[in-house]
JSON list of C-alpha atoms in Angstrom, two decimals:
[
{"chain": "A", "resi": 1, "resn": "UNK", "atom": "CA", "xyz": [46.79, -100.91, -8.54]},
{"chain": "A", "resi": 2, "resn": "UNK", "atom": "CA", "xyz": [44.60, -97.98, -9.63]},
{"chain": "A", "resi": 3, "resn": "UNK", "atom": "CA", "xyz": [44.07, -97.43, -13.25]},
{"chain": "A", "resi": 4, "resn": "UNK", "atom": "CA", "xyz": [45.27, -94.20, -15.03]},
{"chain": "A", "resi": 5, "resn": "UNK", "atom": "CA", "xyz": [42.17, -92.21, -16.11]},
{"chain": "A", "resi": 6, "resn": "UNK", "atom": "CA", "xyz": [42.21, -89.11, -18.26]},
{"chain": "A", "resi": 7, "resn": "UNK", "atom": "CA", "xyz": [39.82, -86.79, -16.43]},
{"chain": "A", "resi": 8, "resn": "UNK", "atom": "CA", "xyz": [42.07, -83.69, -16.55]},
{"chain": "A", "resi": 9, "resn": "UNK", "atom": "CA", "xyz": [42.17, -83.33, -20.33]},
{"chain": "A", "resi": 10, "resn": "UNK", "atom": "CA", "xyz": [39.85, -80.73, -21.99]},
{"chain": "A", "resi": 11, "resn": "UNK", "atom": "CA", "xyz": [37.40, -83.48, -22.82]},
{"chain": "A", "resi": 12, "resn": "UNK", "atom": "CA", "xyz": [37.89, -85.33, -19.54]},
{"chain": "A", "resi": 13, "resn": "UNK", "atom": "CA", "xyz": [37.08, -82.10, -17.65]},
{"chain": "A", "resi": 14, "resn": "UNK", "atom": "CA", "xyz": [34.02, -81.53, -19.86]},
{"chain": "A", "resi": 15, "resn": "UNK", "atom": "CA", "xyz": [32.80, -85.12, -19.06]},
{"chain": "A", "resi": 16, "resn": "UNK", "atom": "CA", "xyz": [33.22, -84.45, -15.29]},
{"chain": "A", "resi": 17, "resn": "UNK", "atom": "CA", "xyz": [31.38, -81.04, -15.68]},
{"chain": "A", "resi": 18, "resn": "UNK", "atom": "CA", "xyz": [28.52, -82.87, -17.52]},
{"chain": "A", "resi": 19, "resn": "UNK", "atom": "CA", "xyz": [28.25, -85.36, -14.66]},
{"chain": "A", "resi": 20, "resn": "UNK", "atom": "CA", "xyz": [28.22, -82.55, -12.12]},
{"chain": "A", "resi": 21, "resn": "UNK", "atom": "CA", "xyz": [25.34, -80.90, -14.09]},
{"chain": "A", "resi": 22, "resn": "UNK", "atom": "CA", "xyz": [23.56, -84.27, -14.21]},
{"chain": "A", "resi": 23, "resn": "UNK", "atom": "CA", "xyz": [23.89, -84.48, -10.46]},
{"chain": "A", "resi": 24, "resn": "UNK", "atom": "CA", "xyz": [22.56, -80.99, -9.92]},
{"chain": "A", "resi": 25, "resn": "UNK", "atom": "CA", "xyz": [19.56, -81.67, -12.26]},
{"chain": "A", "resi": 26, "resn": "UNK", "atom": "CA", "xyz": [18.68, -84.90, -10.32]},
{"chain": "A", "resi": 27, "resn": "UNK", "atom": "CA", "xyz": [19.01, -83.09, -7.04]},
{"chain": "A", "resi": 28, "resn": "UNK", "atom": "CA", "xyz": [16.69, -80.31, -8.32]},
{"chain": "A", "resi": 29, "resn": "UNK", "atom": "CA", "xyz": [14.11, -82.77, -9.66]},
{"chain": "A", "resi": 30, "resn": "UNK", "atom": "CA", "xyz": [14.18, -85.07, -6.65]},
{"chain": "A", "resi": 31, "resn": "UNK", "atom": "CA", "xyz": [15.06, -83.12, -3.61]},
{"chain": "A", "resi": 32, "resn": "UNK", "atom": "CA", "xyz": [14.61, -86.11, -1.39]},
{"chain": "A", "resi": 33, "resn": "UNK", "atom": "CA", "xyz": [16.82, -88.38, -3.48]},
{"chain": "A", "resi": 34, "resn": "UNK", "atom": "CA", "xyz": [19.09, -90.46, -1.29]},
{"chain": "A", "resi": 35, "resn": "UNK", "atom": "CA", "xyz": [22.88, -90.27, -1.84]},
{"chain": "A", "resi": 36, "resn": "UNK", "atom": "CA", "xyz": [23.84, -92.73, -4.61]},
{"chain": "A", "resi": 37, "resn": "UNK", "atom": "CA", "xyz": [20.22, -93.44, -5.51]},
{"chain": "A", "resi": 38, "resn": "UNK", "atom": "CA", "xyz": [21.04, -92.76, -9.19]},
{"chain": "A", "resi": 39, "resn": "UNK", "atom": "CA", "xyz": [23.95, -94.59, -10.75]},
{"chain": "A", "resi": 40, "resn": "UNK", "atom": "CA", "xyz": [25.39, -93.75, -14.12]},
{"chain": "A", "resi": 41, "resn": "UNK", "atom": "CA", "xyz": [27.76, -95.90, -16.20]},
{"chain": "A", "resi": 42, "resn": "UNK", "atom": "CA", "xyz": [29.79, -94.26, -18.91]},
{"chain": "A", "resi": 43, "resn": "UNK", "atom": "CA", "xyz": [30.39, -96.21, -22.18]},
{"chain": "A", "resi": 44, "resn": "UNK", "atom": "CA", "xyz": [31.39, -95.31, -25.80]},
{"chain": "A", "resi": 45, "resn": "UNK", "atom": "CA", "xyz": [33.78, -92.72, -26.98]},
{"chain": "A", "resi": 46, "resn": "UNK", "atom": "CA", "xyz": [33.71, -90.82, -23.66]},
{"chain": "A", "resi": 47, "resn": "UNK", "atom": "CA", "xyz": [34.73, -94.03, -21.79]},
{"chain": "A", "resi": 48, "resn": "UNK", "atom": "CA", "xyz": [37.45, -94.66, -24.43]},
{"chain": "A", "resi": 49, "resn": "UNK", "atom": "CA", "xyz": [38.86, -91.11, -23.92]},
{"chain": "A", "resi": 50, "resn": "UNK", "atom": "CA", "xyz": [38.79, -91.50, -20.14]},
{"chain": "A", "resi": 51, "resn": "UNK", "atom": "CA", "xyz": [40.77, -94.78, -20.47]},
{"chain": "A", "resi": 52, "resn": "UNK", "atom": "CA", "xyz": [43.24, -93.81, -23.22]},
{"chain": "A", "resi": 53, "resn": "UNK", "atom": "CA", "xyz": [43.07, -90.08, -24.03]},
{"chain": "A", "resi": 54, "resn": "UNK", "atom": "CA", "xyz": [42.22, -91.23, -27.60]},
{"chain": "A", "resi": 55, "resn": "UNK", "atom": "CA", "xyz": [39.43, -90.02, -29.81]},
{"chain": "A", "resi": 56, "resn": "UNK", "atom": "CA", "xyz": [36.72, -87.99, -28.30]},
{"chain": "A", "resi": 57, "resn": "UNK", "atom": "CA", "xyz": [33.01, -87.92, -28.74]},
{"chain": "A", "resi": 58, "resn": "UNK", "atom": "CA", "xyz": [30.20, -85.35, -29.16]},
{"chain": "A", "resi": 59, "resn": "UNK", "atom": "CA", "xyz": [28.12, -87.27, -26.65]},
{"chain": "A", "resi": 60, "resn": "UNK", "atom": "CA", "xyz": [28.45, -89.29, -23.50]},
{"chain": "A", "resi": 61, "resn": "UNK", "atom": "CA", "xyz": [26.84, -92.71, -23.75]},
{"chain": "A", "resi": 62, "resn": "UNK", "atom": "CA", "xyz": [25.54, -93.25, -20.25]},
{"chain": "A", "resi": 63, "resn": "UNK", "atom": "CA", "xyz": [23.39, -95.99, -18.76]},
{"chain": "A", "resi": 64, "resn": "UNK", "atom": "CA", "xyz": [21.39, -94.63, -15.89]},
{"chain": "A", "resi": 65, "resn": "UNK", "atom": "CA", "xyz": [20.05, -96.90, -13.16]},
{"chain": "A", "resi": 66, "resn": "UNK", "atom": "CA", "xyz": [17.46, -95.24, -10.93]},
{"chain": "A", "resi": 67, "resn": "UNK", "atom": "CA", "xyz": [14.48, -96.21, -8.80]},
{"chain": "A", "resi": 68, "resn": "UNK", "atom": "CA", "xyz": [12.56, -93.14, -10.09]},
{"chain": "A", "resi": 69, "resn": "UNK", "atom": "CA", "xyz": [11.72, -92.23, -13.66]},
{"chain": "A", "resi": 70, "resn": "UNK", "atom": "CA", "xyz": [14.16, -89.59, -14.88]},
{"chain": "A", "resi": 71, "resn": "UNK", "atom": "CA", "xyz": [13.43, -87.09, -17.70]},
{"chain": "A", "resi": 72, "resn": "UNK", "atom": "CA", "xyz": [16.63, -85.10, -17.58]},
{"chain": "A", "resi": 73, "resn": "UNK", "atom": "CA", "xyz": [16.42, -83.10, -20.76]},
{"chain": "A", "resi": 74, "resn": "UNK", "atom": "CA", "xyz": [19.62, -82.22, -22.60]},
{"chain": "A", "resi": 75, "resn": "UNK", "atom": "CA", "xyz": [22.73, -81.44, -20.60]},
{"chain": "A", "resi": 76, "resn": "UNK", "atom": "CA", "xyz": [25.31, -79.64, -22.82]},
{"chain": "A", "resi": 77, "resn": "UNK", "atom": "CA", "xyz": [28.89, -78.63, -21.94]},
{"chain": "A", "resi": 78, "resn": "UNK", "atom": "CA", "xyz": [30.83, -76.33, -24.20]},
{"chain": "A", "resi": 79, "resn": "UNK", "atom": "CA", "xyz": [34.65, -76.57, -24.03]},
{"chain": "A", "resi": 80, "resn": "UNK", "atom": "CA", "xyz": [37.82, -75.83, -25.97]},
{"chain": "A", "resi": 81, "resn": "UNK", "atom": "CA", "xyz": [39.80, -78.84, -27.00]},
{"chain": "A", "resi": 82, "resn": "UNK", "atom": "CA", "xyz": [43.64, -79.21, -26.96]},
{"chain": "A", "resi": 83, "resn": "UNK", "atom": "CA", "xyz": [43.79, -77.75, -30.46]},
{"chain": "A", "resi": 84, "resn": "UNK", "atom": "CA", "xyz": [41.85, -74.59, -29.47]},
{"chain": "A", "resi": 85, "resn": "UNK", "atom": "CA", "xyz": [38.67, -75.69, -31.22]},
{"chain": "A", "resi": 86, "resn": "UNK", "atom": "CA", "xyz": [35.29, -75.12, -29.62]},
{"chain": "A", "resi": 87, "resn": "UNK", "atom": "CA", "xyz": [33.48, -78.44, -28.85]},
{"chain": "A", "resi": 88, "resn": "UNK", "atom": "CA", "xyz": [30.11, -79.35, -27.53]},
{"chain": "A", "resi": 89, "resn": "UNK", "atom": "CA", "xyz": [29.45, -82.45, -25.34]},
{"chain": "A", "resi": 90, "resn": "UNK", "atom": "CA", "xyz": [25.90, -83.70, -24.51]},
{"chain": "A", "resi": 91, "resn": "UNK", "atom": "CA", "xyz": [24.75, -86.54, -22.27]},
{"chain": "A", "resi": 92, "resn": "UNK", "atom": "CA", "xyz": [22.88, -89.27, -24.08]},
{"chain": "A", "resi": 93, "resn": "UNK", "atom": "CA", "xyz": [20.69, -90.69, -21.33]},
{"chain": "A", "resi": 94, "resn": "UNK", "atom": "CA", "xyz": [18.79, -92.85, -23.80]},
{"chain": "A", "resi": 95, "resn": "UNK", "atom": "CA", "xyz": [21.85, -95.06, -24.35]},
{"chain": "A", "resi": 96, "resn": "UNK", "atom": "CA", "xyz": [21.18, -98.70, -23.61]},
{"chain": "A", "resi": 97, "resn": "UNK", "atom": "CA", "xyz": [24.21, -101.02, -23.32]},
{"chain": "A", "resi": 98, "resn": "UNK", "atom": "CA", "xyz": [22.12, -104.17, -23.65]},
{"chain": "A", "resi": 99, "resn": "UNK", "atom": "CA", "xyz": [21.78, -103.30, -27.38]},
{"chain": "A", "resi": 100, "resn": "UNK", "atom": "CA", "xyz": [25.11, -105.04, -27.56]},
{"chain": "A", "resi": 101, "resn": "UNK", "atom": "CA", "xyz": [24.81, -108.81, -27.66]},
{"chain": "A", "resi": 102, "resn": "UNK", "atom": "CA", "xyz": [28.02, -109.06, -25.64]},
{"chain": "A", "resi": 103, "resn": "UNK", "atom": "CA", "xyz": [28.07, -107.50, -22.18]},
{"chain": "A", "resi": 104, "resn": "UNK", "atom": "CA", "xyz": [29.94, -108.93, -19.24]},
{"chain": "A", "resi": 105, "resn": "UNK", "atom": "CA", "xyz": [27.55, -109.92, -16.40]},
{"chain": "A", "resi": 106, "resn": "UNK", "atom": "CA", "xyz": [29.35, -107.98, -13.69]},
{"chain": "A", "resi": 107, "resn": "UNK", "atom": "CA", "xyz": [30.27, -104.81, -15.53]},
{"chain": "A", "resi": 108, "resn": "UNK", "atom": "CA", "xyz": [28.48, -102.59, -13.06]},
{"chain": "A", "resi": 109, "resn": "UNK", "atom": "CA", "xyz": [30.22, -104.18, -10.06]},
{"chain": "A", "resi": 110, "resn": "UNK", "atom": "CA", "xyz": [33.64, -103.79, -11.79]},
{"chain": "A", "resi": 111, "resn": "UNK", "atom": "CA", "xyz": [33.11, -100.25, -13.01]},
{"chain": "A", "resi": 112, "resn": "UNK", "atom": "CA", "xyz": [35.48, -97.52, -11.70]},
{"chain": "A", "resi": 113, "resn": "UNK", "atom": "CA", "xyz": [34.19, -94.56, -9.68]},
{"chain": "A", "resi": 114, "resn": "UNK", "atom": "CA", "xyz": [34.28, -91.29, -11.56]},
{"chain": "A", "resi": 115, "resn": "UNK", "atom": "CA", "xyz": [31.97, -88.92, -9.62]},
{"chain": "A", "resi": 116, "resn": "UNK", "atom": "CA", "xyz": [30.74, -89.38, -6.10]},
{"chain": "A", "resi": 117, "resn": "UNK", "atom": "CA", "xyz": [30.35, -87.19, -3.01]},
{"chain": "A", "resi": 118, "resn": "UNK", "atom": "CA", "xyz": [28.85, -88.08, 0.39]},
{"chain": "A", "resi": 119, "resn": "UNK", "atom": "CA", "xyz": [25.57, -86.30, -0.32]},
{"chain": "A", "resi": 120, "resn": "UNK", "atom": "CA", "xyz": [25.28, -86.49, -4.15]},
{"chain": "A", "resi": 121, "resn": "UNK", "atom": "CA", "xyz": [22.34, -88.38, -5.48]},
{"chain": "A", "resi": 122, "resn": "UNK", "atom": "CA", "xyz": [24.38, -89.35, -8.46]},
{"chain": "A", "resi": 123, "resn": "UNK", "atom": "CA", "xyz": [27.26, -91.78, -8.34]},
{"chain": "A", "resi": 124, "resn": "UNK", "atom": "CA", "xyz": [28.87, -92.11, -11.70]},
{"chain": "A", "resi": 125, "resn": "UNK", "atom": "CA", "xyz": [31.29, -94.76, -12.97]},
{"chain": "A", "resi": 126, "resn": "UNK", "atom": "CA", "xyz": [33.23, -95.56, -16.14]},
{"chain": "A", "resi": 127, "resn": "UNK", "atom": "CA", "xyz": [33.17, -99.19, -17.27]},
{"chain": "A", "resi": 128, "resn": "UNK", "atom": "CA", "xyz": [36.54, -100.95, -17.19]},
{"chain": "A", "resi": 129, "resn": "UNK", "atom": "CA", "xyz": [38.64, -100.93, -20.29]},
{"chain": "A", "resi": 130, "resn": "UNK", "atom": "CA", "xyz": [38.12, -104.68, -20.83]},
{"chain": "A", "resi": 131, "resn": "UNK", "atom": "CA", "xyz": [34.32, -104.37, -20.44]},
{"chain": "A", "resi": 132, "resn": "UNK", "atom": "CA", "xyz": [34.31, -101.53, -22.92]},
{"chain": "A", "resi": 133, "resn": "UNK", "atom": "CA", "xyz": [36.27, -103.68, -25.39]},
{"chain": "A", "resi": 134, "resn": "UNK", "atom": "CA", "xyz": [33.97, -106.67, -24.98]},
{"chain": "A", "resi": 135, "resn": "UNK", "atom": "CA", "xyz": [30.85, -104.48, -25.52]},
{"chain": "A", "resi": 136, "resn": "UNK", "atom": "CA", "xyz": [32.49, -103.35, -28.86]},
{"chain": "A", "resi": 137, "resn": "UNK", "atom": "CA", "xyz": [32.89, -106.95, -30.09]},
{"chain": "A", "resi": 138, "resn": "UNK", "atom": "CA", "xyz": [29.21, -107.24, -31.13]},
{"chain": "A", "resi": 139, "resn": "UNK", "atom": "CA", "xyz": [29.04, -104.59, -33.82]},
{"chain": "A", "resi": 140, "resn": "UNK", "atom": "CA", "xyz": [32.82, -104.70, -34.51]},
{"chain": "A", "resi": 141, "resn": "UNK", "atom": "CA", "xyz": [32.89, -101.97, -37.10]},
{"chain": "A", "resi": 142, "resn": "UNK", "atom": "CA", "xyz": [36.13, -100.40, -38.19]},
{"chain": "A", "resi": 143, "resn": "UNK", "atom": "CA", "xyz": [35.93, -97.81, -35.33]},
{"chain": "A", "resi": 144, "resn": "UNK", "atom": "CA", "xyz": [35.15, -100.53, -32.84]},
{"chain": "A", "resi": 145, "resn": "UNK", "atom": "CA", "xyz": [38.24, -102.40, -33.93]},
{"chain": "A", "resi": 146, "resn": "UNK", "atom": "CA", "xyz": [40.37, -99.30, -33.70]},
{"chain": "A", "resi": 147, "resn": "UNK", "atom": "CA", "xyz": [39.03, -98.62, -30.20]},
{"chain": "A", "resi": 148, "resn": "UNK", "atom": "CA", "xyz": [39.81, -102.20, -28.98]},
{"chain": "A", "resi": 149, "resn": "UNK", "atom": "CA", "xyz": [43.34, -101.90, -30.38]},
{"chain": "A", "resi": 150, "resn": "UNK", "atom": "CA", "xyz": [43.70, -98.51, -28.58]},
{"chain": "A", "resi": 151, "resn": "UNK", "atom": "CA", "xyz": [42.56, -99.96, -25.26]},
{"chain": "A", "resi": 152, "resn": "UNK", "atom": "CA", "xyz": [44.87, -102.95, -25.73]},
{"chain": "A", "resi": 153, "resn": "UNK", "atom": "CA", "xyz": [47.88, -100.71, -26.57]},
{"chain": "A", "resi": 154, "resn": "UNK", "atom": "CA", "xyz": [47.03, -98.66, -23.43]},
{"chain": "A", "resi": 155, "resn": "UNK", "atom": "CA", "xyz": [47.62, -101.80, -21.34]},
{"chain": "A", "resi": 156, "resn": "UNK", "atom": "CA", "xyz": [43.95, -102.17, -20.27]},
{"chain": "A", "resi": 157, "resn": "UNK", "atom": "CA", "xyz": [44.01, -105.97, -20.83]},
{"chain": "A", "resi": 158, "resn": "UNK", "atom": "CA", "xyz": [46.03, -108.85, -22.29]},
{"chain": "A", "resi": 159, "resn": "UNK", "atom": "CA", "xyz": [44.97, -110.79, -25.33]},
{"chain": "A", "resi": 160, "resn": "UNK", "atom": "CA", "xyz": [44.36, -113.89, -23.14]},
{"chain": "A", "resi": 161, "resn": "UNK", "atom": "CA", "xyz": [42.28, -111.93, -20.67]},
{"chain": "A", "resi": 162, "resn": "UNK", "atom": "CA", "xyz": [40.18, -110.39, -23.42]},
{"chain": "A", "resi": 163, "resn": "UNK", "atom": "CA", "xyz": [39.52, -113.78, -24.99]},
{"chain": "A", "resi": 164, "resn": "UNK", "atom": "CA", "xyz": [38.47, -115.32, -21.62]},
{"chain": "A", "resi": 165, "resn": "UNK", "atom": "CA", "xyz": [36.36, -112.36, -20.67]},
{"chain": "A", "resi": 166, "resn": "UNK", "atom": "CA", "xyz": [34.57, -112.16, -24.06]},
{"chain": "A", "resi": 167, "resn": "UNK", "atom": "CA", "xyz": [33.86, -115.90, -24.07]},
{"chain": "A", "resi": 168, "resn": "UNK", "atom": "CA", "xyz": [32.41, -115.65, -20.56]},
{"chain": "A", "resi": 169, "resn": "UNK", "atom": "CA", "xyz": [30.15, -112.80, -21.72]},
{"chain": "A", "resi": 170, "resn": "UNK", "atom": "CA", "xyz": [29.18, -114.99, -24.78]},
{"chain": "A", "resi": 171, "resn": "UNK", "atom": "CA", "xyz": [27.56, -117.50, -22.31]},
{"chain": "A", "resi": 172, "resn": "UNK", "atom": "CA", "xyz": [24.84, -114.93, -21.59]},
{"chain": "A", "resi": 173, "resn": "UNK", "atom": "CA", "xyz": [24.86, -113.26, -24.92]},
{"chain": "A", "resi": 174, "resn": "UNK", "atom": "CA", "xyz": [21.77, -112.19, -26.94]},
{"chain": "A", "resi": 175, "resn": "UNK", "atom": "CA", "xyz": [21.98, -112.76, -30.64]},
{"chain": "A", "resi": 176, "resn": "UNK", "atom": "CA", "xyz": [23.80, -114.99, -33.11]},
{"chain": "A", "resi": 177, "resn": "UNK", "atom": "CA", "xyz": [26.34, -116.87, -31.00]},
{"chain": "A", "resi": 178, "resn": "UNK", "atom": "CA", "xyz": [28.29, -118.10, -34.02]},
{"chain": "A", "resi": 179, "resn": "UNK", "atom": "CA", "xyz": [28.69, -114.55, -35.37]},
{"chain": "A", "resi": 180, "resn": "UNK", "atom": "CA", "xyz": [29.70, -113.24, -31.90]},
{"chain": "A", "resi": 181, "resn": "UNK", "atom": "CA", "xyz": [32.30, -116.01, -31.56]},
{"chain": "A", "resi": 182, "resn": "UNK", "atom": "CA", "xyz": [33.57, -115.24, -35.05]},
{"chain": "A", "resi": 183, "resn": "UNK", "atom": "CA", "xyz": [33.97, -111.56, -33.99]},
{"chain": "A", "resi": 184, "resn": "UNK", "atom": "CA", "xyz": [35.92, -112.55, -30.91]},
{"chain": "A", "resi": 185, "resn": "UNK", "atom": "CA", "xyz": [38.18, -114.87, -32.93]},
{"chain": "A", "resi": 186, "resn": "UNK", "atom": "CA", "xyz": [38.74, -112.17, -35.59]},
{"chain": "A", "resi": 187, "resn": "UNK", "atom": "CA", "xyz": [39.74, -109.52, -33.03]},
{"chain": "A", "resi": 188, "resn": "UNK", "atom": "CA", "xyz": [41.94, -111.81, -31.00]},
{"chain": "A", "resi": 189, "resn": "UNK", "atom": "CA", "xyz": [43.77, -112.67, -34.28]},
{"chain": "A", "resi": 190, "resn": "UNK", "atom": "CA", "xyz": [44.12, -109.04, -35.13]},
{"chain": "A", "resi": 191, "resn": "UNK", "atom": "CA", "xyz": [45.62, -108.25, -31.72]},
{"chain": "A", "resi": 192, "resn": "UNK", "atom": "CA", "xyz": [48.00, -111.25, -32.05]},
{"chain": "A", "resi": 193, "resn": "UNK", "atom": "CA", "xyz": [49.19, -109.93, -35.42]},
{"chain": "A", "resi": 194, "resn": "UNK", "atom": "CA", "xyz": [50.18, -106.64, -33.75]},
{"chain": "A", "resi": 195, "resn": "UNK", "atom": "CA", "xyz": [52.58, -108.57, -31.56]},
{"chain": "A", "resi": 196, "resn": "UNK", "atom": "CA", "xyz": [54.32, -110.31, -34.44]},
{"chain": "A", "resi": 197, "resn": "UNK", "atom": "CA", "xyz": [57.70, -108.78, -35.42]}
]
């Protein structure tokens, strides 16, 4: 079963355009780059939007894996949102998902393809909804909690699956294990409360 992704909304199209520009810049910088030699993984508000059509973001948190050192400068896409407002979207290629103490081990293997052509040096993916939720359990600020609820209500995971996935990620976590377990327990309780009549 393929997941519903929102890549045709104004912001979704802007994200895809930014990835296209990123591909073109890589191709220009490294003319001999092999297809798929640069892999990008989208996190943050951009990933949340792609999964749920919920809140947007002014930047795209993207982890870039490449054999060569990339200095891509700032890629900016201007677009008009669904309310007719002018928006700007930039790629944040300094984003590092390992800042989170909780990151599932196989998130790259499980990520969903977003942008890929036979000869493109860039292959871009969005992390799965459940991996995005788990990555938000570390900081677990008010916005992170809202994002996790949004992903849950969009049917991206069950409560049981999130708990198991988060506790598996906890085995390789960096940071205070007791605090991270407390965050997991808190969020599971909050989701369970949503189900109570």
